[in-house]
PDB file of C-alpha atoms in Angstrom:
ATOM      1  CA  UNK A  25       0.000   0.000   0.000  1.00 56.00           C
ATOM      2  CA  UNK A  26       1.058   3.700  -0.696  1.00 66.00           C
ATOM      3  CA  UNK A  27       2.122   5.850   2.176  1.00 73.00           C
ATOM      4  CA  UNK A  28      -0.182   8.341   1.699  1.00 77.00           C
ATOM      5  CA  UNK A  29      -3.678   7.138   3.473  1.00 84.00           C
ATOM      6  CA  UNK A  30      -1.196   6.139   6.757  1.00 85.00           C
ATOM      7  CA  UNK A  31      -0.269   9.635   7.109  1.00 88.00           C
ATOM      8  CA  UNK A  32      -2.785  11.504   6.451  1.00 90.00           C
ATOM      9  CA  UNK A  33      -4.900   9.382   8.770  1.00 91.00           C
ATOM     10  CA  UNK A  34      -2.104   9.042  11.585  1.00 93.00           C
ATOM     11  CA  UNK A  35      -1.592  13.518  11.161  1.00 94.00           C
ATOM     12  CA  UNK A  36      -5.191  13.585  11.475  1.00 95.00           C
ATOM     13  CA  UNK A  37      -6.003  11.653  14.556  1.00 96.00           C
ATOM     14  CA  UNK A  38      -2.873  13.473  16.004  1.00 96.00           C
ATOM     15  CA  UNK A  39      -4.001  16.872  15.628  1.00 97.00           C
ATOM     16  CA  UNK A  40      -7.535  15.692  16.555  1.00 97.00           C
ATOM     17  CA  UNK A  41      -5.959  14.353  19.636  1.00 97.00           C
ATOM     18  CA  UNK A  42      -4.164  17.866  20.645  1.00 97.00           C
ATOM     19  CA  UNK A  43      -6.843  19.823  19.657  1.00 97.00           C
ATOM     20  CA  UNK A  44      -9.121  18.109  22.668  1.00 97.00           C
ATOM     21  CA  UNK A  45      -6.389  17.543  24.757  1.00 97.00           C
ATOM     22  CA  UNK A  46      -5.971  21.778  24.547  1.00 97.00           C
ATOM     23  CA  UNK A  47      -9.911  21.831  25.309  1.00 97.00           C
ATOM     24  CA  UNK A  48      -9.455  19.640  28.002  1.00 97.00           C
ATOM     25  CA  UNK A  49      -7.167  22.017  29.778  1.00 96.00           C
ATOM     26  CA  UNK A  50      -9.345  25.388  27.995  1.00 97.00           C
ATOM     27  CA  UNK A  51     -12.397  23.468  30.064  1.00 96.00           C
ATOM     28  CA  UNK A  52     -10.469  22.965  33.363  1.00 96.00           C
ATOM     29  CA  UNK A  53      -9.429  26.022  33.648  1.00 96.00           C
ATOM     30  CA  UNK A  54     -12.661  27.703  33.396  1.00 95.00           C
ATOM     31  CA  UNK A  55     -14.463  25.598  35.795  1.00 93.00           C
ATOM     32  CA  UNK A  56     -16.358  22.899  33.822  1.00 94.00           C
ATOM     33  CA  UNK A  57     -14.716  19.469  35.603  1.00 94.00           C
ATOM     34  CA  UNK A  58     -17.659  17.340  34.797  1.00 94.00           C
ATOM     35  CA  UNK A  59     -16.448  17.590  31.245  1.00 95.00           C
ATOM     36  CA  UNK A  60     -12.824  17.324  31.367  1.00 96.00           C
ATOM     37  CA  UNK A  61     -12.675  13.299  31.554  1.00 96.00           C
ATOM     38  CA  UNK A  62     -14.479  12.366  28.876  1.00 96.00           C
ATOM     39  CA  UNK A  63     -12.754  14.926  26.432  1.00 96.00           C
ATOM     40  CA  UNK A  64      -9.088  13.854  27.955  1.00 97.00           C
ATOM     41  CA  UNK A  65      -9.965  10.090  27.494  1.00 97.00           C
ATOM     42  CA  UNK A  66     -11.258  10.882  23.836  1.00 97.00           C
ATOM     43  CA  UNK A  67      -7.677  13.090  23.057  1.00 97.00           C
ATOM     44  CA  UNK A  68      -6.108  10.139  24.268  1.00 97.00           C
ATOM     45  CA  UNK A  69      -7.884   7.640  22.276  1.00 97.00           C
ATOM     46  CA  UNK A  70      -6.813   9.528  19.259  1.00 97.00           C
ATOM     47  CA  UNK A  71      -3.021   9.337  19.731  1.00 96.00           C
ATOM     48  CA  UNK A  72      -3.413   5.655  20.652  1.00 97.00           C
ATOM     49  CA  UNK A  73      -5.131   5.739  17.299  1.00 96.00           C
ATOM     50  CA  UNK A  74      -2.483   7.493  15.336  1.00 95.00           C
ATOM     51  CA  UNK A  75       0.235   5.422  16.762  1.00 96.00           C
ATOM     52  CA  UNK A  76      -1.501   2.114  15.669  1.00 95.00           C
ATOM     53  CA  UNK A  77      -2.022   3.867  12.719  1.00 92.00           C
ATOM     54  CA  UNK A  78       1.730   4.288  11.996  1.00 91.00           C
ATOM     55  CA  UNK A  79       2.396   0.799  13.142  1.00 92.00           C
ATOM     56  CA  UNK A  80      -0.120  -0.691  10.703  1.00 88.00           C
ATOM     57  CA  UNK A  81       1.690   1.209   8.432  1.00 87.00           C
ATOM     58  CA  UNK A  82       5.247  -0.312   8.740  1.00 87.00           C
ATOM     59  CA  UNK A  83       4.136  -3.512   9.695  1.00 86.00           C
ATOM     60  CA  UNK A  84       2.290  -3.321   6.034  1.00 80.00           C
ATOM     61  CA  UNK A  85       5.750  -2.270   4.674  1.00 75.00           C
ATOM     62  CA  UNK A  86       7.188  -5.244   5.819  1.00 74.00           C
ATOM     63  CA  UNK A  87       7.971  -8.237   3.373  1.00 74.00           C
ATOM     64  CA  UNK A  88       5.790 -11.419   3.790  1.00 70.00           C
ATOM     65  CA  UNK A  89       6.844 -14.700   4.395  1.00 64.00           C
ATOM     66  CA  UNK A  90       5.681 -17.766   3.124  1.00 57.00           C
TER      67      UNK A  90
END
């Protein structure tokens, strides 16, 4: 497979992860705890995203073996 889906996916999820993870803090800081869980344990879900992401990607680079 091409590069090209991998890293757009993997950048995406990644900057989809820090833009919560800068809400998260944005929503702490201005008093609104009861949301700040579930929007850190969503940013986080999308960096363990874009790191399987990149290792789908070099595990696909990878020659088979029969």
């Amino acid at each position: 497979m091409t590069k090209g889906p991998f890293v757009a996916m993997a950048a995406a999820t990644a900057t989809l992860g820090t833009a919560l993870g800068a809400l998260a803090l944005q929503l702490r800081a201005e008093g609104y705890e009861q949301y700040v869980e579930s929007v850190a344990t969503f940013s986080v879900l999308m960096f363990v995203t874009a790191v399987l992401t990149v290792v789908t990607w070099v595990r696909d680079g990878r020659p088979r073996a029969n």
